[in-house]
Amino acid sequence: MYKIVKREDLAPNVHLFVIDAPAVAKKAQPGQFLIVRNSERGERIPLTIADFDRAAGTVSFAFMEVGKTTREMGLLKEGDSLATFVGPLGEATHIKKYGTVVCVGGGFGTATVSPIARAMKEAGNHVITIMGFRSQSLMFWEDKLRDFSSELIVTTDDGSYGRKSVVTEPLKEMLQDPARTVDLVVAIGPAIMMKFVSKTTEPFGTPTVVSLNPIMMDGTGMCGACRVSVGGKTKFACVDGPDFDGHQVDWDLLLARQKIFIEHEKRALELWQCQACREQNS
């Protein structure tokens, strides 16, 4: 069992767990992910590493309460334990000195951009971070990302904080600015956001790395559930990724596959909520 040594509520329904896992922390790298399970009979879900501390032997991940499994996870407290905590999995983000690196984080994906931005800055890059949220009430880690960034831009859909826009608008302005050179873009967040970041950078020929989080079960390449099409070839996100060239991803196929189990997920959540209500009223 893997103990939750710290729980941080980042925003409504968005949480960060710090897990006591020395063996995982020892080998963790920015961009890698975990397979997590609440209980022995629970669902296995992939979550990208948000931070790691080798000295303390801890690994952190962020998640948003969406369906049954993440709602159950949201009930866990400091001192509780996870039944399964497997990692680090996947290929790490390639860190080196590129020049100017723009890190784009959308929603709770901002948490997983953090270790990449930090590593890129430590490698000597000029790091520009763009954080995008629907509203100020959903924001988190502005100060933390500012520490890892040479420049920081915050956008909100409703204009409640920072710039009222989506993340692609300031990104496009940078790419169009003749006084700037962007050598690499790294985007992590909802698939639709990563798609449009990739579409924005493609005409400029700017290398763009995206972190894909498709349906996944074992996380070791055996089940094939996480297959994605990249450059016309089938890849497994768990072993070939999760990082891929955003210009080569078949985004329409990825988005369609993400919807396959929506009705099953809704039904599972409804049944769980009904059971929870019965237990509460009994």
mmCIF file of C-alpha atoms in Angstrom:
data_model
loop_
_atom_site.group_PDB
_atom_site.id
_atom_site.type_symbol
_atom_site.label_atom_id
_atom_site.label_comp_id
_atom_site.label_asym_id
_atom_site.label_seq_id
_atom_site.Cartn_x
_atom_site.Cartn_y
_atom_site.Cartn_z
ATOM 1 C CA MET A 1 0.000 0.000 0.000
ATOM 2 C CA TYR A 2 1.207 3.484 -0.841
ATOM 3 C CA LYS A 3 0.534 6.140 1.771
ATOM 4 C CA ILE A 4 -0.750 9.623 0.957
ATOM 5 C CA VAL A 5 1.611 11.807 2.981
ATOM 6 C CA LYS A 6 0.099 15.067 1.774
ATOM 7 C CA ARG A 7 -3.111 16.146 0.086
ATOM 8 C CA GLU A 8 -3.444 19.589 -1.470
ATOM 9 C CA ASP A 9 -6.710 20.885 -2.907
ATOM 10 C CA LEU A 10 -5.520 22.940 -5.871
ATOM 11 C CA ALA A 11 -8.927 24.113 -7.105
ATOM 12 C CA PRO A 12 -12.548 22.940 -6.912
ATOM 13 C CA ASN A 13 -12.462 19.185 -7.663
ATOM 14 C CA VAL A 14 -8.741 19.300 -8.486
ATOM 15 C CA HIS A 15 -6.364 17.693 -5.997
ATOM 16 C CA LEU A 16 -2.679 16.897 -5.581
ATOM 17 C CA PHE A 17 -1.534 13.776 -3.734
ATOM 18 C CA VAL A 18 2.024 13.342 -2.491
ATOM 19 C CA ILE A 19 2.753 9.621 -2.183
ATOM 20 C CA ASP A 20 5.416 7.841 -0.159
ATOM 21 C CA ALA A 21 7.082 5.789 -2.898
ATOM 22 C CA PRO A 22 10.899 5.832 -2.629
ATOM 23 C CA ALA A 23 11.478 3.274 -5.390
ATOM 24 C CA VAL A 24 9.385 5.277 -7.860
ATOM 25 C CA ALA A 25 10.875 8.609 -6.794
ATOM 26 C CA LYS A 26 14.396 7.263 -7.310
ATOM 27 C CA LYS A 27 13.822 6.720 -11.042
ATOM 28 C CA ALA A 28 11.136 9.305 -11.890
ATOM 29 C CA GLN A 29 11.782 11.776 -14.708
ATOM 30 C CA PRO A 30 9.732 14.727 -16.053
ATOM 31 C CA GLY A 31 7.052 13.591 -18.487
ATOM 32 C CA GLN A 32 6.653 10.053 -17.172
ATOM 33 C CA PHE A 33 3.412 8.705 -15.738
ATOM 34 C CA LEU A 34 1.933 6.355 -13.156
ATOM 35 C CA ILE A 35 -0.790 3.734 -13.028
ATOM 36 C CA VAL A 36 -2.865 4.281 -9.898
ATOM 37 C CA ARG A 37 -5.672 2.282 -8.301
ATOM 38 C CA ASN A 38 -7.729 3.274 -5.258
ATOM 39 C CA SER A 39 -8.554 -0.235 -4.082
ATOM 40 C CA GLU A 40 -7.918 -3.866 -4.994
ATOM 41 C CA ARG A 41 -11.127 -3.938 -7.063
ATOM 42 C CA GLY A 42 -10.751 -0.425 -8.421
ATOM 43 C CA GLU A 43 -10.078 0.873 -11.914
ATOM 44 C CA ARG A 44 -6.493 1.409 -13.043
ATOM 45 C CA ILE A 45 -5.976 4.973 -14.283
ATOM 46 C CA PRO A 46 -2.926 6.701 -15.805
ATOM 47 C CA LEU A 47 -1.766 9.957 -14.214
ATOM 48 C CA THR A 48 1.268 11.985 -15.256
ATOM 49 C CA ILE A 49 3.855 12.769 -12.590
ATOM 50 C CA ALA A 50 3.494 16.331 -11.278
ATOM 51 C CA ASP A 51 6.579 16.308 -9.058
ATOM 52 C CA PHE A 52 9.065 14.031 -7.335
ATOM 53 C CA ASP A 53 11.500 14.383 -4.467
ATOM 54 C CA ARG A 54 14.205 11.738 -4.413
ATOM 55 C CA ALA A 55 15.541 12.821 -1.019
ATOM 56 C CA ALA A 56 12.107 12.558 0.605
ATOM 57 C CA GLY A 57 11.159 9.484 -1.417
ATOM 58 C CA THR A 58 7.890 11.009 -2.611
ATOM 59 C CA VAL A 59 6.063 11.319 -5.925
ATOM 60 C CA SER A 60 3.153 13.681 -6.626
ATOM 61 C CA PHE A 61 0.278 13.580 -9.082
ATOM 62 C CA ALA A 62 -2.720 15.800 -9.734
ATOM 63 C CA PHE A 63 -6.196 14.709 -10.767
ATOM 64 C CA MET A 64 -9.636 16.141 -11.396
ATOM 65 C CA GLU A 65 -12.826 14.576 -10.081
ATOM 66 C CA VAL A 66 -14.754 13.597 -13.203
ATOM 67 C CA GLY A 67 -16.065 10.030 -13.015
ATOM 68 C CA LYS A 68 -16.598 7.337 -10.397
ATOM 69 C CA THR A 69 -12.933 6.465 -9.858
ATOM 70 C CA THR A 70 -11.688 10.028 -9.488
ATOM 71 C CA ARG A 71 -14.657 10.909 -7.256
ATOM 72 C CA GLU A 72 -13.706 7.991 -5.001
ATOM 73 C CA MET A 73 -10.100 9.124 -5.041
ATOM 74 C CA GLY A 74 -11.206 12.613 -4.070
ATOM 75 C CA LEU A 75 -12.560 11.187 -0.797
ATOM 76 C CA LEU A 76 -9.143 9.949 0.308
ATOM 77 C CA LYS A 77 -7.322 11.860 3.037
ATOM 78 C CA GLU A 78 -3.760 12.242 4.251
ATOM 79 C CA GLY A 79 -2.776 8.973 5.884
ATOM 80 C CA ASP A 80 -4.925 6.863 3.557
ATOM 81 C CA SER A 81 -3.262 4.550 1.058
ATOM 82 C CA LEU A 82 -3.548 3.573 -2.597
ATOM 83 C CA ALA A 83 -3.726 -0.104 -3.510
ATOM 84 C CA THR A 84 -1.663 0.292 -6.679
ATOM 85 C CA PHE A 85 1.011 2.832 -7.556
ATOM 86 C CA VAL A 86 3.073 1.667 -10.533
ATOM 87 C CA GLY A 87 5.781 3.735 -12.163
ATOM 88 C CA PRO A 88 7.578 5.526 -13.485
ATOM 89 C CA LEU A 89 6.186 4.461 -16.864
ATOM 90 C CA GLY A 90 6.665 5.715 -20.403
ATOM 91 C CA GLU A 91 9.456 7.686 -21.984
ATOM 92 C CA ALA A 92 10.641 10.811 -20.195
ATOM 93 C CA THR A 93 10.481 14.197 -21.891
ATOM 94 C CA HIS A 94 13.725 14.881 -23.755
ATOM 95 C CA ILE A 95 15.437 17.611 -21.758
ATOM 96 C CA LYS A 96 18.324 19.568 -23.250
ATOM 97 C CA LYS A 97 19.243 23.137 -24.135
ATOM 98 C CA TYR A 98 16.994 24.092 -27.053
ATOM 99 C CA GLY A 99 17.021 27.865 -26.641
ATOM 100 C CA THR A 100 13.532 29.230 -26.065
ATOM 101 C CA VAL A 101 10.984 26.684 -24.858
ATOM 102 C CA VAL A 102 7.301 27.531 -24.474
ATOM 103 C CA CYS A 103 5.474 25.288 -21.975
ATOM 104 C CA VAL A 104 1.694 25.383 -22.359
ATOM 105 C CA GLY A 105 -0.473 23.982 -19.564
ATOM 106 C CA GLY A 106 -4.246 23.746 -19.698
ATOM 107 C CA GLY A 107 -6.387 23.188 -16.608
ATOM 108 C CA PHE A 108 -5.020 20.568 -14.230
ATOM 109 C CA GLY A 109 -2.502 19.673 -16.945
ATOM 110 C CA THR A 110 -0.633 22.712 -15.667
ATOM 111 C CA ALA A 111 0.555 20.569 -12.750
ATOM 112 C CA THR A 112 2.315 18.138 -15.077
ATOM 113 C CA VAL A 113 3.936 20.952 -17.058
ATOM 114 C CA SER A 114 5.684 22.060 -13.851
ATOM 115 C CA PRO A 115 8.508 19.465 -13.662
ATOM 116 C CA ILE A 116 9.177 19.876 -17.384
ATOM 117 C CA ALA A 117 9.423 23.671 -17.107
ATOM 118 C CA ARG A 118 11.753 23.273 -14.131
ATOM 119 C CA ALA A 119 13.992 20.790 -15.939
ATOM 120 C CA MET A 120 14.063 22.903 -19.104
ATOM 121 C CA LYS A 121 15.131 25.954 -17.114
ATOM 122 C CA GLU A 122 17.809 23.951 -15.283
ATOM 123 C CA ALA A 123 19.101 22.867 -18.712
ATOM 124 C CA GLY A 124 19.707 26.520 -19.574
ATOM 125 C CA ASN A 125 16.633 27.301 -21.658
ATOM 126 C CA HIS A 126 14.650 30.528 -21.742
ATOM 127 C CA VAL A 127 11.334 29.111 -20.532
ATOM 128 C CA ILE A 128 8.053 30.846 -21.306
ATOM 129 C CA THR A 129 5.058 29.285 -19.577
ATOM 130 C CA ILE A 130 1.475 29.845 -20.681
ATOM 131 C CA MET A 131 -1.111 28.739 -18.108
ATOM 132 C CA GLY A 132 -4.709 28.478 -19.287
ATOM 133 C CA PHE A 133 -7.802 28.120 -17.096
ATOM 134 C CA ARG A 134 -11.521 28.597 -17.534
ATOM 135 C CA SER A 135 -11.654 30.995 -14.588
ATOM 136 C CA GLN A 136 -9.535 32.433 -11.767
ATOM 137 C CA SER A 137 -11.316 30.144 -9.293
ATOM 138 C CA LEU A 138 -9.711 27.154 -11.036
ATOM 139 C CA MET A 139 -6.165 28.535 -11.030
ATOM 140 C CA PHE A 140 -3.276 27.095 -9.075
ATOM 141 C CA TRP A 141 0.533 27.103 -8.922
ATOM 142 C CA GLU A 142 1.053 30.526 -10.465
ATOM 143 C CA ASP A 143 3.906 31.315 -8.060
ATOM 144 C CA LYS A 144 5.467 27.883 -8.521
ATOM 145 C CA LEU A 145 5.446 28.134 -12.318
ATOM 146 C CA ARG A 146 6.775 31.682 -12.122
ATOM 147 C CA ASP A 147 9.831 30.359 -10.267
ATOM 148 C CA PHE A 148 10.493 27.913 -13.107
ATOM 149 C CA SER A 149 9.837 30.393 -15.927
ATOM 150 C CA SER A 150 11.677 33.289 -17.498
ATOM 151 C CA GLU A 151 8.265 34.631 -18.552
ATOM 152 C CA LEU A 152 4.781 33.652 -17.394
ATOM 153 C CA ILE A 153 1.461 34.327 -19.123
ATOM 154 C CA VAL A 154 -1.889 33.465 -17.550
ATOM 155 C CA THR A 155 -5.057 33.257 -19.620
ATOM 156 C CA THR A 156 -8.635 32.719 -18.492
ATOM 157 C CA ASP A 157 -11.629 32.050 -20.703
ATOM 158 C CA ASP A 158 -13.804 34.501 -18.776
ATOM 159 C CA GLY A 159 -11.169 37.190 -18.233
ATOM 160 C CA SER A 160 -11.423 36.923 -14.444
ATOM 161 C CA TYR A 161 -7.616 36.901 -14.176
ATOM 162 C CA GLY A 162 -4.718 37.584 -16.492
ATOM 163 C CA ARG A 163 -5.506 37.799 -20.158
ATOM 164 C CA LYS A 164 -8.963 36.967 -21.494
ATOM 165 C CA SER A 165 -8.133 34.482 -24.217
ATOM 166 C CA VAL A 166 -7.306 30.884 -24.924
ATOM 167 C CA VAL A 167 -3.687 29.727 -24.729
ATOM 168 C CA THR A 168 -3.203 29.680 -28.490
ATOM 169 C CA GLU A 169 -3.609 33.455 -28.836
ATOM 170 C CA PRO A 170 -0.459 34.553 -26.938
ATOM 171 C CA LEU A 171 1.357 31.560 -28.420
ATOM 172 C CA LYS A 172 0.534 32.664 -31.964
ATOM 173 C CA GLU A 173 1.652 36.212 -31.185
ATOM 174 C CA MET A 174 5.041 34.904 -30.052
ATOM 175 C CA LEU A 175 5.419 32.837 -33.200
ATOM 176 C CA GLN A 176 4.536 35.843 -35.359
ATOM 177 C CA ASP A 177 6.923 38.184 -33.544
ATOM 178 C CA PRO A 178 10.045 38.649 -35.726
ATOM 179 C CA ALA A 179 12.029 39.590 -32.628
ATOM 180 C CA ARG A 180 11.395 36.163 -31.063
ATOM 181 C CA THR A 181 12.537 32.677 -31.908
ATOM 182 C CA VAL A 182 10.629 29.785 -30.370
ATOM 183 C CA ASP A 183 12.665 26.592 -30.569
ATOM 184 C CA LEU A 184 10.242 24.161 -28.923
ATOM 185 C CA VAL A 185 6.680 24.068 -27.626
ATOM 186 C CA VAL A 186 5.568 21.561 -24.984
ATOM 187 C CA ALA A 187 1.808 21.281 -24.404
ATOM 188 C CA ILE A 188 -0.044 19.313 -21.733
ATOM 189 C CA GLY A 189 -3.760 19.514 -21.038
ATOM 190 C CA PRO A 190 -7.071 18.488 -22.598
ATOM 191 C CA ALA A 191 -6.655 16.766 -25.965
ATOM 192 C CA ILE A 192 -8.646 19.466 -27.727
ATOM 193 C CA MET A 193 -6.286 22.131 -26.359
ATOM 194 C CA MET A 194 -3.200 20.191 -27.430
ATOM 195 C CA LYS A 195 -4.732 19.736 -30.876
ATOM 196 C CA PHE A 196 -5.159 23.464 -31.381
ATOM 197 C CA VAL A 197 -1.729 24.254 -29.946
ATOM 198 C CA SER A 198 -0.300 21.863 -32.547
ATOM 199 C CA LYS A 199 -2.410 23.422 -35.305
ATOM 200 C CA THR A 200 -1.147 26.851 -34.238
ATOM 201 C CA THR A 201 2.540 25.924 -34.347
ATOM 202 C CA GLU A 202 2.459 23.748 -37.466
ATOM 203 C CA PRO A 203 2.416 26.581 -40.065
ATOM 204 C CA PHE A 204 5.518 28.024 -38.399
ATOM 205 C CA GLY A 205 7.356 24.703 -38.392
ATOM 206 C CA THR A 206 7.919 24.950 -34.640
ATOM 207 C CA PRO A 207 8.612 21.531 -33.062
ATOM 208 C CA THR A 208 5.737 20.703 -30.718
ATOM 209 C CA VAL A 209 5.653 17.969 -28.096
ATOM 210 C CA VAL A 210 2.329 16.858 -26.613
ATOM 211 C CA SER A 211 1.665 14.435 -23.768
ATOM 212 C CA LEU A 212 -1.155 12.051 -24.686
ATOM 213 C CA ASN A 213 -3.389 10.436 -22.099
ATOM 214 C CA PRO A 214 -5.684 8.020 -23.965
ATOM 215 C CA ILE A 215 -7.628 5.092 -22.546
ATOM 216 C CA MET A 216 -5.094 2.878 -20.787
ATOM 217 C CA MET A 217 -5.166 -0.288 -18.681
ATOM 218 C CA ASP A 218 -1.878 -2.026 -17.944
ATOM 219 C CA GLY A 219 0.548 0.740 -18.910
ATOM 220 C CA THR A 220 3.153 -1.695 -20.268
ATOM 221 C CA GLY A 221 2.081 -2.193 -23.894
ATOM 222 C CA MET A 222 0.274 -5.523 -23.484
ATOM 223 C CA CYS A 223 -3.398 -4.524 -23.811
ATOM 224 C CA GLY A 224 -3.182 -2.098 -26.738
ATOM 225 C CA ALA A 225 -5.964 0.076 -25.327
ATOM 226 C CA CYS A 226 -3.779 3.179 -25.481
ATOM 227 C CA ARG A 227 -3.005 2.938 -29.187
ATOM 228 C CA VAL A 228 -2.786 6.214 -31.059
ATOM 229 C CA SER A 229 -1.998 7.066 -34.662
ATOM 230 C CA VAL A 230 1.144 9.152 -35.094
ATOM 231 C CA GLY A 231 2.503 9.865 -38.561
ATOM 232 C CA GLY A 232 0.151 7.236 -39.972
ATOM 233 C CA LYS A 233 1.583 4.522 -37.735
ATOM 234 C CA THR A 234 0.073 2.904 -34.658
ATOM 235 C CA LYS A 235 1.887 3.743 -31.440
ATOM 236 C CA PHE A 236 1.215 2.770 -27.833
ATOM 237 C CA ALA A 237 1.099 5.831 -25.591
ATOM 238 C CA CYS A 238 2.255 3.820 -22.586
ATOM 239 C CA VAL A 239 5.566 2.614 -24.033
ATOM 240 C CA ASP A 240 6.208 4.816 -27.081
ATOM 241 C CA GLY A 241 4.992 7.956 -25.309
ATOM 242 C CA PRO A 242 3.323 9.654 -23.636
ATOM 243 C CA ASP A 243 5.216 12.394 -25.528
ATOM 244 C CA PHE A 244 4.635 12.626 -29.270
ATOM 245 C CA ASP A 245 5.097 15.067 -32.129
ATOM 246 C CA GLY A 246 1.875 17.084 -32.030
ATOM 247 C CA HIS A 247 2.016 17.690 -35.782
ATOM 248 C CA GLN A 248 1.900 13.936 -36.465
ATOM 249 C CA VAL A 249 -0.934 12.938 -34.104
ATOM 250 C CA ASP A 250 -4.286 11.932 -35.612
ATOM 251 C CA TRP A 251 -6.282 14.153 -33.278
ATOM 252 C CA ASP A 252 -9.711 13.259 -34.640
ATOM 253 C CA LEU A 253 -9.086 9.566 -33.989
ATOM 254 C CA LEU A 254 -7.755 10.274 -30.497
ATOM 255 C CA LEU A 255 -10.737 12.453 -29.583
ATOM 256 C CA ALA A 256 -13.164 9.849 -30.939
ATOM 257 C CA ARG A 257 -11.516 7.038 -28.958
ATOM 258 C CA GLN A 258 -11.702 9.092 -25.767
ATOM 259 C CA LYS A 259 -15.500 9.087 -26.105
ATOM 260 C CA ILE A 260 -15.936 5.325 -26.512
ATOM 261 C CA PHE A 261 -16.827 4.630 -22.880
ATOM 262 C CA ILE A 262 -18.606 7.886 -22.008
ATOM 263 C CA GLU A 263 -21.998 6.220 -21.484
ATOM 264 C CA HIS A 264 -20.446 3.422 -19.419
ATOM 265 C CA GLU A 265 -18.650 6.009 -17.305
ATOM 266 C CA LYS A 266 -21.857 7.978 -16.756
ATOM 267 C CA ARG A 267 -23.708 4.829 -15.723
ATOM 268 C CA ALA A 268 -20.923 3.761 -13.340
ATOM 269 C CA LEU A 269 -20.987 7.191 -11.700
ATOM 270 C CA GLU A 270 -24.783 7.120 -11.354
ATOM 271 C CA LEU A 271 -24.715 3.680 -9.717
ATOM 272 C CA TRP A 272 -21.930 4.737 -7.361
ATOM 273 C CA GLN A 273 -23.796 7.900 -6.381
ATOM 274 C CA CYS A 274 -26.976 5.904 -5.735
ATOM 275 C CA GLN A 275 -25.057 3.457 -3.555
ATOM 276 C CA ALA A 276 -23.409 6.316 -1.666
ATOM 277 C CA CYS A 277 -26.819 7.901 -1.040
ATOM 278 C CA ARG A 278 -28.237 4.617 0.264
ATOM 279 C CA GLU A 279 -25.300 4.130 2.612
ATOM 280 C CA GLN A 280 -25.600 7.702 3.850
ATOM 281 C CA ASN A 281 -29.317 7.330 4.564
ATOM 282 C CA SER A 282 -29.142 3.865 6.124
#
